[in-house]
């Protein structure tokens, strides 16, 4: 298409300057500080695309996913679904919007009640949102069971009768019940064996192709994210330090933290040379993040400016941005 006439479509989800700070209380109930779990994160997710979110554990990626859905209330910022700011909705309006956005959890037991038959658990969102009658809800649950690789006879079984990978497929079926356009998948394969991980990833890809659903896919395993994501955001200590199309990020990582993360990913060709970028020190506490660039205490390229000046988000190419003084223009 002639770029002169191309029109940028509205993203499905647009997150702007999202902050989530948790107050820390003393034994007397006084607020003594704040844990800055998410600190000014902005990104978009396009319809039918997968945005992968990576970073070490404790970097704020799960909190970010939950805050977008308002399972945790934000401190400030905006999350616009098809142009509507979810953070400005009242409870009733939010409930209606939630049908479009569902969550797949790391532990499927979070969404499957161990005392309830799995067919009932899959139907439950339809019941809560008063969709259809009993027969229609059961038909939808049966169809979803088939979609995720089970037969109708599994409808009456209990979660404990399934393996971990099977339970995750059931969790996905339940998340699909209301016909969402966005799934927030919070480490959905991290607890599974590698062989089972690929089954669940393949299922998510098939579902995306068939239904055009977008994913926010949260994981710490970069190989998995590379496989499924169109675009990747790298988080460190509550901030998104780099985001780029997947192949561009892997071919040419810019931020020193991204470089160190990617250098630890195994390469399939044993002859391929890659220099491991080792980081010294532990991740600082989000209760007291470093001044200036949050990464400066571990960065091999840190300069004087990094210790006191917060780097701005820099656009550094088509659809790429990075927060680092090395790329300041
Ligand atoms: Fe390293 Fe400085 Fe860039 Fe931060 S701003 S990543 S400390 S070079």
Coordinates of C-alpha atoms and ligand atoms in Angstrom, one line a residue:
X1 CA 0.0 0.0 0.0
X2 CA 1.2 3.5 -0.8
X3 CA 2.4 4.8 2.6
X4 CA 1.0 8.3 1.7
X5 CA -2.5 6.9 1.9
X6 CA -2.0 4.3 4.6
X7 CA -4.0 5.0 7.8
X8 CA -2.8 3.8 11.2
X9 CA -5.5 1.9 12.7
X10 CA -6.4 2.2 16.4
X11 CA -4.6 -0.4 18.5
X12 CA -6.8 -2.9 20.3
X13 CA -5.1 -2.0 23.6
X14 CA -3.1 1.1 24.2
X15 CA -1.3 1.4 27.6
X16 CA 0.0 4.8 28.5
X17 CA 2.3 5.8 31.4
X18 CA 0.9 3.1 33.6
X19 CA 2.0 3.1 37.2
X20 CA 1.3 0.7 40.0
X21 CA 2.8 1.5 43.3
X22 CA 2.0 -0.6 46.4
X23 CA 2.2 1.2 49.7
X24 CA 4.4 -0.3 52.4
X25 CA 3.0 0.0 55.9
X26 CA 4.7 0.0 59.3
X27 CA 3.4 -2.1 62.2
X28 CA 1.5 1.0 63.3
X29 CA -0.3 1.1 59.9
X30 CA 1.7 4.2 58.7
X31 CA 2.8 4.3 55.0
X32 CA 6.6 4.1 55.1
X33 CA 7.3 3.9 51.3
X34 CA 6.1 2.5 48.1
X35 CA 7.0 -0.6 46.0
X36 CA 7.2 0.7 42.4
X37 CA 6.1 -2.5 40.8
X38 CA 5.1 -0.8 37.5
X39 CA 6.6 2.6 36.7
X40 CA 5.5 4.5 33.7
X41 CA 5.0 1.7 31.1
X42 CA 3.5 2.5 27.7
X43 CA 2.9 0.1 24.8
X44 CA 0.2 -0.9 22.2
X45 CA -1.2 -4.3 21.2
X46 CA -2.7 -4.6 17.7
X47 CA -5.7 -6.7 16.9
X48 CA -4.8 -10.4 16.4
X49 CA -1.2 -9.8 17.4
X50 CA 0.9 -11.1 20.2
X51 CA 2.9 -8.8 22.4
X52 CA 5.5 -10.7 24.5
X53 CA 6.5 -9.3 27.8
X54 CA 9.8 -10.5 29.2
X55 CA 12.1 -9.8 32.2
X56 CA 13.4 -11.4 35.3
X57 CA 11.0 -12.5 38.0
X58 CA 9.9 -9.5 40.2
X59 CA 10.3 -7.0 37.3
X60 CA 6.6 -6.2 37.4
X61 CA 5.3 -8.0 34.3
X62 CA 2.6 -10.0 36.0
X63 CA 1.5 -6.9 38.0
X64 CA 1.3 -5.0 34.7
X65 CA -1.0 -7.7 33.2
X66 CA -3.3 -7.8 36.2
X67 CA -3.5 -4.0 36.5
X68 CA -4.6 -3.7 32.8
X69 CA -7.6 -5.9 33.6
X70 CA -8.0 -4.1 36.9
X71 CA -7.7 -7.3 38.9
X72 CA -5.4 -4.8 40.8
X73 CA -6.3 -1.1 40.7
X74 CA -3.8 1.1 39.0
X75 CA -2.0 4.0 40.7
X76 CA -2.1 6.2 37.5
X77 CA -2.0 6.0 33.8
X78 CA -4.3 4.8 31.1
X79 CA -5.2 1.5 29.5
X80 CA -7.5 2.0 26.5
X81 CA -9.4 -0.9 25.0
X82 CA -10.6 0.1 21.5
X83 CA -10.2 3.7 22.6
X84 CA -12.1 3.4 25.9
X85 CA -10.0 4.0 29.0
X86 CA -10.6 1.0 31.2
X87 CA -9.4 2.9 34.3
X88 CA -12.2 5.4 33.9
X89 CA -15.0 2.8 33.9
X90 CA -17.3 2.2 36.9
X91 CA -17.8 -1.4 38.1
X92 CA -20.8 -2.1 36.0
X93 CA -19.2 -0.8 32.8
X94 CA -15.9 -2.6 33.6
X95 CA -17.8 -5.9 34.0
X96 CA -19.2 -5.5 30.5
X97 CA -15.8 -4.8 29.0
X98 CA -14.2 -7.7 30.8
X99 CA -16.0 -10.1 28.4
X100 CA -13.5 -8.9 25.8
X101 CA -10.4 -9.5 27.9
X102 CA -9.7 -12.6 29.8
X103 CA -6.8 -14.0 31.7
X104 CA -4.9 -17.3 31.4
X105 CA -3.0 -18.0 34.6
X106 CA 0.2 -19.9 35.2
X107 CA -1.6 -22.2 37.6
X108 CA -4.9 -23.3 35.9
X109 CA -6.2 -24.2 39.4
X110 CA -6.6 -20.4 39.8
X111 CA -9.5 -20.6 37.3
X112 CA -10.7 -24.2 37.6
X113 CA -12.5 -24.9 40.9
X114 CA -11.1 -28.3 42.1
X115 CA -14.6 -29.1 43.5
X116 CA -16.5 -28.4 40.2
X117 CA -16.7 -30.5 37.1
X118 CA -14.6 -28.9 34.3
X119 CA -17.6 -28.5 32.0
X120 CA -19.3 -26.4 34.7
X121 CA -16.1 -24.3 35.2
X122 CA -15.9 -23.6 31.4
X123 CA -19.6 -22.5 31.4
X124 CA -19.2 -20.4 34.6
X125 CA -18.2 -17.1 32.8
X126 CA -21.3 -17.4 30.6
X127 CA -23.5 -17.9 33.7
X128 CA -21.9 -14.9 35.5
X129 CA -22.5 -12.7 32.4
X130 CA -26.1 -14.2 32.0
X131 CA -25.3 -15.5 28.5
X132 CA -27.7 -18.1 27.0
X133 CA -29.7 -20.8 28.7
X134 CA -28.4 -24.0 30.3
X135 CA -28.5 -26.0 27.0
X136 CA -26.8 -23.3 25.0
X137 CA -24.0 -22.8 27.7
X138 CA -23.4 -26.6 27.7
X139 CA -23.2 -26.6 23.9
X140 CA -20.6 -23.8 24.1
X141 CA -18.6 -25.7 26.8
X142 CA -18.7 -28.9 24.7
X143 CA -17.4 -27.0 21.6
X144 CA -14.7 -25.4 23.6
X145 CA -13.6 -28.8 25.0
X146 CA -13.3 -30.1 21.4
X147 CA -11.4 -26.9 20.4
X148 CA -8.7 -27.5 23.0
X149 CA -8.4 -31.2 22.2
X150 CA -10.8 -33.0 24.4
X151 CA -14.0 -34.9 23.8
X152 CA -17.4 -34.3 25.3
X153 CA -16.9 -37.2 27.8
X154 CA -14.4 -35.0 29.6
X155 CA -17.2 -32.5 30.5
X156 CA -18.1 -34.3 33.7
X157 CA -14.6 -34.9 35.0
X158 CA -12.8 -33.0 37.8
X159 CA -9.6 -31.0 37.4
X160 CA -7.5 -33.5 39.4
X161 CA -8.2 -36.1 36.7
X162 CA -6.1 -34.1 34.2
X163 CA -2.4 -33.5 33.9
X164 CA -0.8 -30.1 34.2
X165 CA -0.7 -29.5 30.5
X166 CA -4.3 -30.7 30.1
X167 CA -5.5 -28.4 32.9
X168 CA -3.8 -25.5 31.1
X169 CA -5.8 -26.3 27.9
X170 CA -8.9 -26.3 30.0
X171 CA -7.9 -22.9 31.5
X172 CA -7.6 -21.6 27.9
X173 CA -11.1 -23.1 27.0
X174 CA -12.6 -21.3 30.0
X175 CA -10.8 -18.0 29.0
X176 CA -12.4 -18.3 25.5
X177 CA -16.0 -18.9 26.7
X178 CA -17.1 -15.3 26.4
X179 CA -15.4 -14.8 23.0
X180 CA -12.7 -12.3 24.1
X181 CA -10.5 -10.3 21.7
X182 CA -7.6 -10.1 24.1
X183 CA -6.1 -12.8 26.3
X184 CA -3.6 -11.9 29.0
X185 CA -1.5 -15.0 29.4
X186 CA 0.5 -14.8 32.6
X187 CA 3.4 -17.3 32.3
X188 CA 1.0 -19.9 30.9
X189 CA 3.6 -22.6 30.2
X190 CA 6.3 -21.8 32.8
X191 CA 5.2 -24.6 35.1
X192 CA 5.0 -27.2 32.3
X193 CA 7.5 -29.7 30.9
X194 CA 9.2 -28.5 27.7
X195 CA 7.4 -31.2 25.6
X196 CA 4.0 -30.1 27.0
X197 CA 4.8 -26.4 26.6
X198 CA 4.9 -26.7 22.8
X199 CA 1.4 -28.3 22.8
X200 CA 0.0 -25.4 24.7
X201 CA 1.8 -22.8 22.6
X202 CA 0.6 -24.5 19.4
X203 CA -3.0 -24.5 20.8
X204 CA -2.7 -20.7 21.5
X205 CA -1.4 -20.2 17.9
X206 CA -4.2 -22.2 16.4
X207 CA -6.8 -20.3 18.4
X208 CA -5.3 -17.0 17.4
X209 CA -5.3 -17.9 13.7
X210 CA -8.9 -19.1 13.9
X211 CA -10.4 -16.4 16.1
X212 CA -8.1 -13.4 15.5
X213 CA -7.5 -13.0 19.3
X214 CA -4.6 -10.8 20.5
X215 CA -2.3 -11.9 23.3
X216 CA -0.3 -10.2 25.9
X217 CA 2.0 -13.1 26.5
X218 CA 4.0 -12.8 29.8
X219 CA 7.0 -15.1 30.2
X220 CA 10.6 -15.3 31.4
X221 CA 11.6 -17.8 28.7
X222 CA 12.8 -15.8 25.7
X223 CA 12.8 -18.8 23.4
X224 CA 9.1 -19.3 24.0
X225 CA 8.4 -15.6 23.5
X226 CA 10.4 -15.5 20.3
X227 CA 8.3 -18.3 18.9
X228 CA 4.9 -16.8 19.6
X229 CA 5.3 -13.0 19.8
X230 CA 5.1 -10.4 17.0
X231 CA 6.5 -7.8 19.2
X232 CA 8.4 -7.9 22.5
X233 CA 8.7 -5.5 25.4
X234 CA 11.6 -6.0 27.9
X235 CA 10.9 -5.0 31.5
X236 CA 13.4 -4.2 34.2
X237 CA 12.5 -3.0 37.7
X238 CA 9.0 -1.9 36.7
X239 CA 10.1 -0.1 33.5
X240 CA 9.9 -1.1 29.9
X241 CA 13.4 -0.5 28.8
X242 CA 13.1 -1.6 25.2
X243 CA 10.4 -2.7 22.8
X244 CA 10.7 -3.9 19.2
X245 CA 9.4 -6.3 16.6
X246 CA 10.5 -9.8 17.6
X247 CA 13.0 -10.5 14.9
X248 CA 14.5 -7.0 15.0
X249 CA 15.0 -7.4 18.8
X250 CA 16.7 -10.8 18.5
X251 CA 18.8 -9.7 15.5
X252 CA 19.9 -6.4 17.0
X253 CA 19.2 -5.9 20.7
X254 CA 19.9 -2.3 21.8
X255 CA 19.5 -1.9 25.5
X256 CA 22.3 -3.4 27.6
X257 CA 19.8 -5.3 29.7
X258 CA 18.2 -6.8 26.6
X259 CA 21.7 -7.8 25.3
X260 CA 22.4 -9.6 28.5
X261 CA 19.1 -11.4 28.5
X262 CA 19.5 -12.5 24.9
X263 CA 23.1 -13.6 25.4
X264 CA 21.8 -16.2 27.9
X265 CA 19.4 -17.8 25.4
X266 CA 20.7 -21.1 24.1
X267 CA 21.4 -21.2 20.3
X268 CA 20.5 -24.3 18.3
X269 CA 23.8 -24.3 16.4
X270 CA 26.7 -25.3 18.7
X271 CA 29.2 -23.7 16.2
X272 CA 27.5 -20.4 16.5
X273 CA 29.5 -18.0 18.6
X274 CA 27.8 -15.7 21.1
X275 CA 29.4 -13.7 23.8
X276 CA 27.6 -14.0 27.1
X277 CA 27.0 -10.7 28.7
X278 CA 27.2 -11.3 32.4
X279 CA 25.6 -8.9 34.8
X280 CA 27.0 -8.3 38.2
X281 CA 24.9 -7.8 41.3
X282 CA 21.3 -8.5 42.2
X283 CA 18.2 -6.7 41.0
X284 CA 17.8 -3.7 43.3
X285 CA 14.7 -3.5 45.4
X286 CA 11.6 -1.9 43.7
X287 CA 11.1 -0.3 47.1
X288 CA 14.2 1.8 46.6
X289 CA 15.0 1.8 42.8
X290 CA 18.3 3.4 41.8
X291 CA 18.3 7.1 40.8
X292 CA 18.8 8.0 37.1
X293 CA 18.7 4.9 34.9
X294 CA 17.3 2.0 37.0
X295 CA 19.7 -0.4 35.4
X296 CA 22.9 1.7 36.1
X297 CA 23.9 -0.4 39.2
X298 CA 24.4 -3.5 36.9
X299 CA 25.1 -2.0 33.5
X300 CA 28.5 -2.5 32.0
X301 CA 28.2 0.7 30.0
X302 CA 27.1 3.0 32.8
X303 CA 28.3 6.6 32.5
X304 CA 28.1 9.5 35.0
X305 CA 24.8 10.7 33.5
X306 CA 23.2 7.3 34.0
X307 CA 23.5 7.8 37.8
X308 CA 21.4 10.9 38.0
X309 CA 19.4 11.4 34.8
X310 CA 16.5 9.2 33.9
X311 CA 16.7 8.2 30.2
X312 CA 13.8 9.2 28.0
X313 CA 12.0 6.8 25.7
X314 CA 13.7 7.1 22.3
X315 CA 12.3 6.1 19.0
X316 CA 15.2 4.4 17.3
X317 CA 13.7 2.9 14.1
X318 CA 10.5 1.6 12.7
X319 CA 8.4 0.6 15.7
X320 CA 11.4 0.4 18.0
X321 CA 12.1 2.3 21.2
X322 CA 14.6 2.1 23.9
X323 CA 15.3 3.9 27.2
X324 CA 19.0 4.3 27.4
X325 CA 21.5 7.3 27.2
X326 CA 23.6 5.4 24.7
X327 CA 20.9 6.2 22.1
X328 CA 20.1 9.7 23.1
X329 CA 19.8 11.8 19.9
Ligands
LIG1 FE1 23.4 1.5 30.9 FE2 23.3 4.1 31.1 FE3 22.0 2.9 29.2 FE4 21.2 2.7 31.7 S1 21.2 4.6 30.5 S2 21.3 1.1 30.2 S3 23.1 2.7 32.8 S4 24.2 3.0 29.4

